[in-house]
CSV table of C-alpha atoms in Angstrom, one decimal:
chain,number,residue,atom,x,y,z
A,16,MET,CA,10.1,-114.1,-76.0
A,17,CYS,CA,7.3,-115.7,-74.0
A,18,ILE,CA,5.9,-119.2,-73.7
A,19,ARG,CA,2.6,-120.7,-72.7
A,20,ASP,CA,0.7,-124.0,-73.3
A,21,SER,CA,3.7,-125.5,-75.2
A,22,ARG,CA,3.7,-122.5,-77.6
A,23,LEU,CA,6.7,-120.2,-77.9
A,24,TYR,CA,6.3,-116.6,-79.2
A,25,VAL,CA,9.3,-114.6,-80.3
A,26,GLY,CA,10.0,-111.5,-82.4
A,27,ASN,CA,12.8,-110.9,-84.9
A,28,ASN,CA,14.5,-107.8,-86.3
A,29,ASN,CA,13.2,-108.8,-89.7
A,30,GLY,CA,9.8,-107.5,-88.4
A,31,ARG,CA,8.2,-110.9,-88.0
A,32,VAL,CA,6.7,-112.5,-84.9
A,33,TYR,CA,6.6,-116.3,-84.8
A,34,CYS,CA,4.6,-118.8,-82.9
A,35,LEU,CA,6.4,-122.2,-82.6
A,36,ASP,CA,5.6,-125.5,-81.0
A,37,ALA,CA,7.9,-125.3,-78.0
A,38,GLY,CA,8.7,-129.0,-78.1
A,39,ALA,CA,9.3,-129.7,-81.8
A,40,GLY,CA,10.3,-126.2,-83.0
A,41,ILE,CA,7.8,-126.4,-85.8
A,42,LYS,CA,6.3,-123.1,-86.9
A,43,ILE,CA,2.6,-122.7,-86.2
A,44,TRP,CA,2.2,-119.2,-87.6
A,45,GLU,CA,4.0,-116.0,-88.3
A,46,TYR,CA,3.0,-112.4,-88.7
A,47,ASN,CA,4.9,-109.6,-90.4
A,48,THR,CA,4.6,-106.3,-88.6
A,49,GLY,CA,6.6,-104.4,-91.2
A,50,ASN,CA,9.1,-103.0,-88.7
A,51,SER,CA,12.0,-104.5,-86.6
A,52,ILE,CA,11.1,-106.1,-83.3
A,53,TYR,CA,13.7,-105.9,-80.5
A,54,SER,CA,11.5,-106.5,-77.4
A,55,SER,CA,9.6,-109.4,-75.9
A,56,PRO,CA,5.9,-109.8,-76.7
A,57,ALA,CA,3.3,-110.0,-73.9
A,58,LEU,CA,0.5,-112.5,-73.5
A,59,ALA,CA,-2.9,-111.9,-71.9
A,60,GLY,CA,-5.7,-114.4,-72.5
A,61,ASN,CA,-5.7,-115.3,-76.2
A,62,ARG,CA,-4.0,-112.0,-77.2
A,63,LEU,CA,-0.4,-111.4,-78.0
A,64,TYR,CA,0.9,-107.8,-77.8
A,65,VAL,CA,4.0,-106.9,-79.8
A,66,GLY,CA,6.0,-103.7,-79.9
A,67,SER,CA,7.4,-103.1,-83.4
A,68,TRP,CA,9.6,-100.0,-83.5
A,69,ASN,CA,7.0,-97.3,-84.0
A,70,LYS,CA,3.8,-99.2,-83.3
A,71,LEU,CA,2.0,-101.7,-81.0
A,72,VAL,CA,0.3,-104.6,-82.6
A,73,CYS,CA,-2.3,-106.9,-81.0
A,74,LEU,CA,-2.6,-110.4,-82.5
A,75,ASN,CA,-4.8,-113.5,-81.9
A,76,ALA,CA,-2.3,-115.8,-80.0
A,77,ASP,CA,-4.0,-118.9,-81.5
A,78,THR,CA,-4.0,-117.9,-85.2
A,79,GLY,CA,-1.7,-114.9,-85.6
A,80,THR,CA,-4.5,-112.8,-87.0
A,81,LYS,CA,-4.2,-109.1,-86.4
A,82,ILE,CA,-6.9,-107.7,-84.1
A,83,TRP,CA,-5.7,-104.1,-83.9
A,84,GLU,CA,-2.7,-101.9,-84.5
A,85,GLN,CA,-1.8,-98.5,-82.9
A,86,PRO,CA,1.0,-96.2,-84.0
A,87,THR,CA,3.2,-94.7,-81.3
A,88,GLN,CA,4.6,-92.1,-83.7
A,89,ASP,CA,8.0,-92.6,-82.1
A,90,TYR,CA,10.5,-95.4,-81.4
A,91,SER,CA,9.2,-98.1,-79.0
A,92,GLY,CA,11.1,-101.2,-80.2
A,93,TYR,CA,13.2,-101.9,-77.1
A,94,SER,CA,10.5,-101.5,-74.4
A,95,SER,CA,8.6,-104.7,-73.9
A,96,PRO,CA,4.9,-104.1,-73.4
A,97,THR,CA,3.3,-104.8,-70.0
A,98,VAL,CA,-0.3,-105.9,-69.6
A,99,SER,CA,-2.4,-105.3,-66.4
A,100,ALA,CA,-6.1,-104.9,-65.5
A,101,GLY,CA,-7.2,-104.6,-69.1
A,102,LYS,CA,-4.6,-102.1,-70.1
A,103,ILE,CA,-1.3,-102.3,-71.9
A,104,TYR,CA,1.7,-100.1,-71.3
A,105,VAL,CA,4.8,-99.4,-73.4
A,106,GLY,CA,7.6,-96.9,-73.4
A,107,SER,CA,9.1,-95.0,-76.3
A,108,ARG,CA,11.6,-92.4,-77.4
A,109,PHE,CA,11.2,-89.4,-79.7
A,110,TYR,CA,13.3,-86.4,-80.9
A,111,PHE,CA,12.4,-82.8,-80.5
A,112,ASN,CA,14.7,-79.9,-81.1
A,113,ALA,CA,17.7,-82.3,-81.3
A,114,GLN,CA,16.9,-83.7,-77.8
A,115,ASP,CA,15.6,-87.1,-76.6
A,116,TYR,CA,12.3,-87.3,-74.8
A,117,GLY,CA,10.2,-90.2,-73.8
A,118,LYS,CA,6.5,-91.2,-73.8
A,119,LEU,CA,4.8,-93.9,-71.8
A,120,TYR,CA,1.6,-95.1,-73.6
A,121,CYS,CA,-1.4,-96.7,-72.1
A,122,PHE,CA,-3.8,-98.5,-74.4
A,123,ASP,CA,-7.0,-100.4,-73.9
A,124,ALA,CA,-6.0,-104.0,-74.2
A,125,GLU,CA,-9.3,-105.0,-75.8
A,126,THR,CA,-9.8,-102.2,-78.4
A,127,GLY,CA,-6.4,-100.6,-78.8
A,128,GLU,CA,-7.8,-97.2,-77.9
A,129,LYS,CA,-5.2,-94.8,-76.5
A,130,ILE,CA,-6.2,-94.0,-72.9
A,131,TRP,CA,-3.3,-91.7,-71.9
A,132,VAL,CA,0.2,-90.7,-72.7
A,133,TYR,CA,2.8,-89.4,-70.2
A,134,LEU,CA,5.6,-87.1,-71.5
A,135,ALA,CA,8.9,-87.7,-69.8
A,136,ASP,CA,12.1,-85.6,-69.8
A,137,GLY,CA,14.1,-88.6,-70.9
A,138,ASP,CA,14.1,-91.5,-73.4
A,139,LEU,CA,11.8,-94.4,-72.1
A,140,GLU,CA,12.6,-96.7,-75.0
A,141,SER,CA,15.0,-99.0,-73.2
A,142,SER,CA,13.0,-99.7,-70.0
A,143,SER,CA,10.1,-102.1,-69.7
A,144,PRO,CA,7.4,-101.0,-67.3
A,145,ALA,CA,6.6,-102.8,-64.0
A,146,ILE,CA,3.3,-102.6,-62.3
A,147,ALA,CA,2.3,-103.0,-58.6
A,148,ASP,CA,-0.6,-101.8,-56.5
A,149,GLY,CA,-2.1,-99.6,-59.1
A,150,ARG,CA,1.2,-97.9,-59.9
A,151,ILE,CA,3.5,-98.2,-62.9
A,152,TYR,CA,7.2,-97.8,-62.7
A,153,VAL,CA,9.5,-97.1,-65.7
A,154,GLY,CA,13.1,-96.0,-66.1
A,155,GLY,CA,14.4,-93.2,-68.4
A,156,ARG,CA,17.7,-92.3,-70.1
A,157,TRP,CA,19.3,-89.0,-70.9
A,158,PRO,CA,18.6,-86.2,-70.4
A,159,GLY,CA,16.3,-87.0,-67.4
A,160,ASN,CA,17.9,-90.2,-66.1
A,161,LYS,CA,15.0,-90.8,-63.8
A,162,LEU,CA,12.8,-93.5,-62.5
A,163,TYR,CA,9.1,-92.5,-62.8
A,164,CYS,CA,6.2,-93.7,-60.7
A,165,LEU,CA,2.8,-93.0,-62.3
A,166,ASP,CA,-0.8,-93.7,-61.4
A,167,ALA,CA,-1.6,-96.7,-63.7
A,168,ALA,CA,-5.2,-95.5,-64.3
A,169,SER,CA,-4.7,-91.8,-65.0
A,170,GLY,CA,-1.0,-91.5,-66.0
A,171,ASP,CA,-0.5,-88.8,-63.4
A,172,LEU,CA,3.0,-88.5,-62.0
A,173,ILE,CA,3.2,-89.6,-58.3
A,174,TRP,CA,7.0,-89.2,-57.9
A,175,ASP,CA,10.3,-89.4,-59.7
A,176,PHE,CA,13.8,-90.2,-58.7
A,177,SER,CA,16.9,-88.8,-60.3
A,178,ALA,CA,19.6,-91.4,-60.9
A,179,TYR,CA,23.3,-90.8,-61.8
A,180,GLU,CA,22.8,-92.0,-65.4
A,181,ARG,CA,20.4,-94.0,-67.5
A,182,VAL,CA,18.0,-96.3,-65.5
A,183,SER,CA,17.4,-100.0,-66.1
A,184,SER,CA,14.0,-101.8,-66.1
A,185,PRO,CA,12.8,-101.8,-62.5
A,186,ILE,CA,11.9,-104.8,-60.3
A,187,ILE,CA,9.3,-104.5,-57.5
A,188,TYR,CA,9.8,-106.6,-54.4
A,189,ASN,CA,8.2,-106.4,-50.9
A,190,GLY,CA,7.2,-102.7,-51.3
A,191,LYS,CA,10.5,-101.6,-52.7
A,192,VAL,CA,11.7,-100.8,-56.2
A,193,TYR,CA,15.2,-102.0,-57.3
A,194,VAL,CA,16.8,-100.4,-60.3
A,195,GLY,CA,20.2,-100.1,-61.8
A,196,SER,CA,22.0,-97.1,-63.2
A,197,CYS,CA,24.7,-96.7,-65.8
A,198,GLY,CA,26.9,-94.5,-63.7
A,199,TRP,CA,30.7,-94.6,-63.1
A,200,ASP,CA,30.2,-97.3,-60.4
A,201,GLY,CA,26.6,-98.3,-60.8
A,202,PRO,CA,24.8,-97.8,-58.6
A,203,LEU,CA,22.0,-100.2,-57.7
A,204,TYR,CA,19.2,-98.2,-56.0
A,205,CYS,CA,16.6,-99.5,-53.6
A,206,LEU,CA,13.7,-97.1,-53.3
A,207,ASP,CA,10.5,-97.1,-51.3
A,208,ALA,CA,7.8,-98.0,-53.8
A,209,GLY,CA,5.2,-95.7,-52.2
A,210,THR,CA,7.3,-92.5,-51.8
A,211,GLY,CA,10.3,-92.9,-54.0
A,212,ALA,CA,12.6,-92.3,-51.0
A,213,LEU,CA,16.0,-93.8,-51.2
A,214,VAL,CA,16.4,-96.7,-48.9
A,215,TRP,CA,20.0,-97.6,-49.8
A,216,GLU,CA,22.3,-97.7,-52.8
A,217,TYR,CA,25.0,-100.2,-53.7
A,218,HIS,CA,28.1,-99.2,-55.7
A,219,THR,CA,29.7,-101.8,-58.0
A,220,GLY,CA,33.1,-100.1,-58.2
A,221,GLU,CA,35.5,-99.0,-61.0
A,222,GLN,CA,33.2,-98.2,-64.0
A,223,GLY,CA,30.7,-100.9,-62.9
A,224,TYR,CA,27.9,-99.8,-65.3
A,225,ILE,CA,24.5,-101.5,-64.7
A,226,ARG,CA,22.5,-101.6,-67.9
A,227,ASN,CA,20.3,-104.6,-67.1
A,228,ALA,CA,17.4,-105.3,-64.7
A,229,PRO,CA,18.4,-107.1,-61.5
A,230,ALA,CA,16.8,-110.4,-60.3
A,231,ILE,CA,15.5,-111.0,-56.8
A,232,SER,CA,15.2,-114.4,-55.0
A,233,ASN,CA,14.8,-115.3,-51.4
A,234,GLY,CA,15.8,-111.8,-50.0
A,235,LYS,CA,18.8,-111.4,-52.3
A,236,VAL,CA,19.4,-109.2,-55.3
A,237,TYR,CA,21.5,-110.5,-58.1
A,238,LEU,CA,22.9,-108.2,-60.8
A,239,GLY,CA,25.5,-108.1,-63.5
A,240,SER,CA,27.7,-105.1,-64.3
A,241,GLU,CA,30.4,-104.0,-66.7
A,242,TYR,CA,33.8,-103.6,-65.0
A,243,GLU,CA,37.0,-101.9,-66.1
A,244,HIS,CA,40.3,-102.3,-64.4
A,245,ASP,CA,43.6,-101.1,-65.8
A,246,GLY,CA,42.0,-100.6,-69.2
A,247,ILE,CA,40.6,-104.1,-69.4
A,248,HIS,CA,36.9,-104.5,-69.8
A,249,CYS,CA,35.2,-107.5,-68.1
A,250,GLY,CA,32.2,-108.2,-66.0
A,251,ARG,CA,31.0,-108.9,-62.5
A,252,ILE,CA,28.1,-110.8,-60.9
A,253,HIS,CA,27.0,-109.3,-57.6
A,254,CYS,CA,24.8,-110.7,-54.8
A,255,VAL,CA,23.4,-108.0,-52.4
A,256,ASP,CA,21.1,-108.3,-49.4
A,257,ALA,CA,17.7,-106.9,-50.5
A,258,GLU,CA,17.0,-105.3,-47.1
A,259,THR,CA,20.3,-103.6,-46.4
A,260,GLY,CA,22.2,-103.4,-49.6
A,261,THR,CA,25.1,-105.2,-48.0
A,262,LEU,CA,27.4,-107.0,-50.5
A,263,LEU,CA,27.2,-110.8,-49.8
A,264,TRP,CA,29.5,-111.9,-52.6
A,265,ARG,CA,30.6,-111.0,-56.1
A,266,THR,CA,32.6,-112.8,-58.8
A,267,GLN,CA,34.4,-111.6,-61.9
A,268,THR,CA,33.8,-112.8,-65.5
A,269,ASP,CA,36.1,-112.5,-68.4
A,270,GLY,CA,33.2,-111.2,-70.6
A,271,VAL,CA,31.5,-107.9,-70.2
A,272,ILE,CA,28.0,-108.1,-68.8
A,273,ASN,CA,26.1,-105.5,-70.6
A,274,ASN,CA,22.4,-105.9,-71.6
A,275,SER,CA,21.8,-109.4,-70.1
A,276,SER,CA,19.7,-109.7,-67.0
A,277,PRO,CA,20.4,-112.5,-64.6
A,278,ALA,CA,18.0,-115.4,-64.0
A,279,VAL,CA,17.9,-117.4,-60.7
A,280,ASP,CA,16.8,-121.0,-60.4
A,281,ASN,CA,17.5,-123.9,-58.2
A,282,GLY,CA,20.3,-122.2,-56.3
A,283,ARG,CA,22.1,-121.0,-59.4
A,284,VAL,CA,22.5,-117.6,-61.1
A,285,TYR,CA,22.6,-117.6,-65.0
A,286,ILE,CA,23.7,-114.6,-67.1
A,287,GLY,CA,25.2,-114.0,-70.5
A,288,ALA,CA,28.1,-111.8,-71.6
A,289,THR,CA,29.3,-110.0,-74.7
A,290,ASN,CA,32.1,-112.5,-75.4
A,291,GLY,CA,29.5,-115.1,-76.3
A,292,LYS,CA,29.7,-117.1,-73.0
A,293,PHE,CA,27.0,-118.0,-70.7
A,294,TYR,CA,27.8,-118.2,-67.0
A,295,CYS,CA,26.3,-120.2,-64.2
A,296,VAL,CA,27.3,-119.3,-60.6
A,297,ASP,CA,26.3,-120.9,-57.3
A,298,ALA,CA,23.9,-118.5,-55.7
A,299,GLY,CA,24.8,-119.4,-52.1
A,300,ASP,CA,28.6,-119.2,-51.9
A,301,PRO,CA,30.6,-119.4,-55.2
A,302,ALA,CA,33.9,-119.4,-53.3
A,303,ALA,CA,32.9,-122.7,-51.5
A,304,GLY,CA,31.7,-125.0,-54.3
A,305,GLY,CA,30.3,-122.7,-56.9
A,306,TRP,CA,31.6,-122.9,-60.4
A,307,THR,CA,31.5,-120.7,-63.4
A,308,MET,CA,30.2,-122.8,-66.3
A,309,PHE,CA,32.2,-122.6,-69.5
A,310,GLN,CA,35.3,-121.2,-67.8
A,311,HIS,CA,36.7,-124.5,-66.4
A,312,ASP,CA,37.5,-128.0,-67.4
A,313,LEU,CA,35.2,-130.3,-69.5
A,314,GLN,CA,34.2,-132.3,-66.4
A,315,ARG,CA,33.0,-129.0,-64.7
A,316,THR,CA,35.0,-129.5,-61.5
A,317,GLY,CA,36.3,-126.0,-61.4
A,318,ASP,CA,39.9,-127.1,-62.2
A,319,SER,CA,41.3,-124.5,-64.5
A,320,SER,CA,44.9,-125.5,-64.1
A,321,HIS,CA,45.3,-126.5,-67.8
A,322,SER,CA,45.1,-123.0,-69.1
A,323,LYS,CA,41.6,-123.5,-70.5
A,324,ILE,CA,40.0,-120.1,-71.1
A,325,GLY,CA,36.8,-121.0,-72.8
A,326,THR,CA,34.0,-123.5,-73.3
A,327,PRO,CA,33.6,-126.7,-75.1
A,328,ARG,CA,31.8,-125.5,-78.1
A,329,TYR,CA,30.4,-126.5,-81.5
A,330,PHE,CA,31.5,-125.7,-85.0
A,331,VAL,CA,28.7,-125.9,-87.6
A,332,SER,CA,28.3,-124.4,-91.0
A,333,LEU,CA,26.9,-120.8,-90.9
A,334,LYS,CA,24.3,-121.6,-93.5
A,335,PRO,CA,20.7,-122.9,-93.3
A,336,ILE,CA,20.8,-126.7,-93.2
A,337,ASP,CA,19.8,-128.1,-96.6
A,338,ALA,CA,18.7,-131.7,-97.1
A,339,MET,CA,21.2,-132.0,-100.0
A,340,GLU,CA,24.2,-131.1,-98.0
A,341,THR,CA,26.1,-132.5,-94.9
A,342,TYR,CA,27.6,-130.7,-92.0
A,343,LYS,CA,30.4,-131.4,-89.5
A,344,PHE,CA,30.1,-130.9,-85.8
A,345,TYR,CA,33.2,-130.6,-83.5
A,346,LEU,CA,33.5,-130.4,-79.8
A,347,VAL,CA,36.5,-128.2,-79.0
A,348,GLY,CA,38.1,-126.7,-76.0
A,349,GLU,CA,39.8,-123.3,-76.1
A,350,TYR,CA,43.3,-123.2,-74.8
A,351,GLN,CA,45.8,-120.4,-74.5
A,352,ASP,CA,47.8,-121.9,-77.4
A,353,GLY,CA,44.8,-122.4,-79.6
A,354,ASN,CA,41.7,-124.6,-80.1
A,355,HIS,CA,41.9,-128.2,-79.1
A,356,GLU,CA,39.6,-130.6,-80.8
A,357,VAL,CA,37.9,-133.2,-78.6
A,358,PRO,CA,37.5,-136.6,-80.3
A,359,THR,CA,33.9,-137.6,-79.9
A,360,LEU,CA,30.9,-139.0,-81.8
A,361,TRP,CA,27.5,-137.3,-82.2
A,362,THR,CA,24.0,-138.8,-82.1
A,363,SER,CA,20.7,-137.5,-83.3
A,364,SER,CA,17.5,-137.5,-81.2
A,365,ASP,CA,15.3,-138.2,-84.2
A,366,ASN,CA,16.7,-139.9,-87.3
A,367,ARG,CA,13.5,-139.1,-89.2
A,368,ILE,CA,14.5,-135.4,-89.0
A,369,ALA,CA,18.3,-135.8,-89.3
A,370,THR,CA,20.9,-138.6,-89.3
A,371,VAL,CA,24.4,-138.4,-87.9
A,372,GLN,CA,27.3,-140.6,-88.9
A,373,GLY,CA,30.3,-139.9,-86.7
A,374,ASN,CA,30.2,-136.1,-86.7
A,375,ILE,CA,28.5,-135.7,-90.1
A,376,LEU,CA,24.9,-134.6,-90.1
A,377,THR,CA,22.4,-134.7,-92.9
A,378,ALA,CA,19.0,-133.1,-92.6
A,379,GLN,CA,16.0,-135.1,-93.8
A,380,GLN,CA,13.0,-132.9,-93.1
A,381,ASN,CA,11.8,-129.7,-91.3
A,382,GLY,CA,11.8,-130.0,-87.5
A,383,ARG,CA,13.7,-129.8,-84.3
A,384,VAL,CA,16.5,-132.2,-83.4
A,385,VAL,CA,19.0,-132.4,-80.6
A,386,VAL,CA,22.5,-133.5,-81.6
A,387,SER,CA,24.5,-134.7,-78.6
A,388,ALA,CA,27.9,-136.0,-77.7
A,389,GLU,CA,29.4,-137.7,-74.6
A,390,TYR,CA,32.8,-136.7,-73.2
A,391,GLY,CA,34.5,-137.0,-69.9
A,392,GLY,CA,31.3,-138.2,-68.2
A,393,SER,CA,29.3,-135.1,-69.4
A,394,THR,CA,26.7,-134.8,-72.2
A,395,TYR,CA,27.0,-131.8,-74.6
A,396,GLU,CA,23.9,-131.0,-76.7
A,397,LYS,CA,23.1,-128.7,-79.6
A,398,ILE,CA,19.5,-127.9,-80.4
A,399,LEU,CA,18.9,-127.4,-84.2
A,400,TYR,CA,15.9,-126.2,-86.1
A,401,LEU,CA,16.2,-127.8,-89.4
A,402,GLN,CA,14.8,-126.2,-92.6
A,403,PRO,CA,15.3,-128.1,-95.8
A,404,ASP,CA,12.2,-126.3,-97.0
A,405,PHE,CA,13.5,-122.7,-97.3
A,406,ASP,CA,10.2,-121.2,-98.1
A,407,GLU,CA,8.8,-122.4,-94.8
A,408,TYR,CA,11.8,-122.0,-92.5
A,409,GLU,CA,13.9,-119.3,-94.2
A,410,TRP,CA,14.2,-117.2,-91.0
A,411,LEU,CA,15.7,-119.9,-88.7
A,412,TYR,CA,19.4,-119.7,-89.3
A,413,ASN,CA,21.6,-121.9,-87.3
A,414,ASN,CA,24.4,-119.3,-86.9
A,415,THR,CA,22.2,-117.8,-84.1
A,416,MET,CA,22.1,-121.0,-82.1
């Protein structure tokens, strides 16, 4: 998804792209592309570019009206489009003689005219292109398993780099390219952006697959990896020096970190895992004051002595909220011996949209409401997009929240 001027743009695997009021959650417009959307849209001026499985669609960002549409003739649903200097770039995958190949497309952002296509010896569907200094970088999967550097204007290959396995989306920083690989123990590669020469590589250890793009902040590279030890799958968060590749710290998570890329803000690293948990780690020194959100006690002190293994979480009906029905919310902690309900009361941020009595909620009208509860000195919140009018809000199901 992307956001600008209090508008949120997001695609859905039902083929629709939605424009929402970022504050209220109210739908402004929607457009049906006709094919599943698995990537993030891109904004440039008042135009929104959306990759939809086997085509690229350009919409008016204000109204949702289609401006142009271009078929890619192959799968491009997972590669998020990138816009630069009046051109738009998107990767794809196609089959030929029972083998995967990839194409990188370059379109005119104004007219949709195809400018050039680069044919790669590996699937480019899962990597989103990065652009710097007139060059475009994109990662490939089997059989090539390469990072490609192309001239952004002509599509000519400048250099490529062969990785151990599939290559993640690249990140450009201070004249270097950082990219992960899904090998036995990573690795994370640092390459010279101009020549493709290997500067250093960092190995995560014991089946530490890297499927996601790294994040870079203040001279440090943050990445997540899958980790297997004694047959148990879990995850790791790594912090590496961007210049030398030296490991600064790493911490283990009980959930596998697969396709989630880290985000860094205000001294903390945020990343999701396949067990449904979201982790927050101190970016400076997690061993001296950092804490892993949702793995420790409700007061978030880092004390895990009470055998707590999960997060305080919410139970809500897995159905759209109907104005004629009521719903119960619970704040619970997960313990080794089962769930433990936390006695607490809930409040609604806007009683015109929904009312809460105790832990019973009733929807009144379409809109966004924050349901919150206080416990142990902390506030727990649940954002809901309510939809009593199913015709208007049929796509917003609360079991995805």
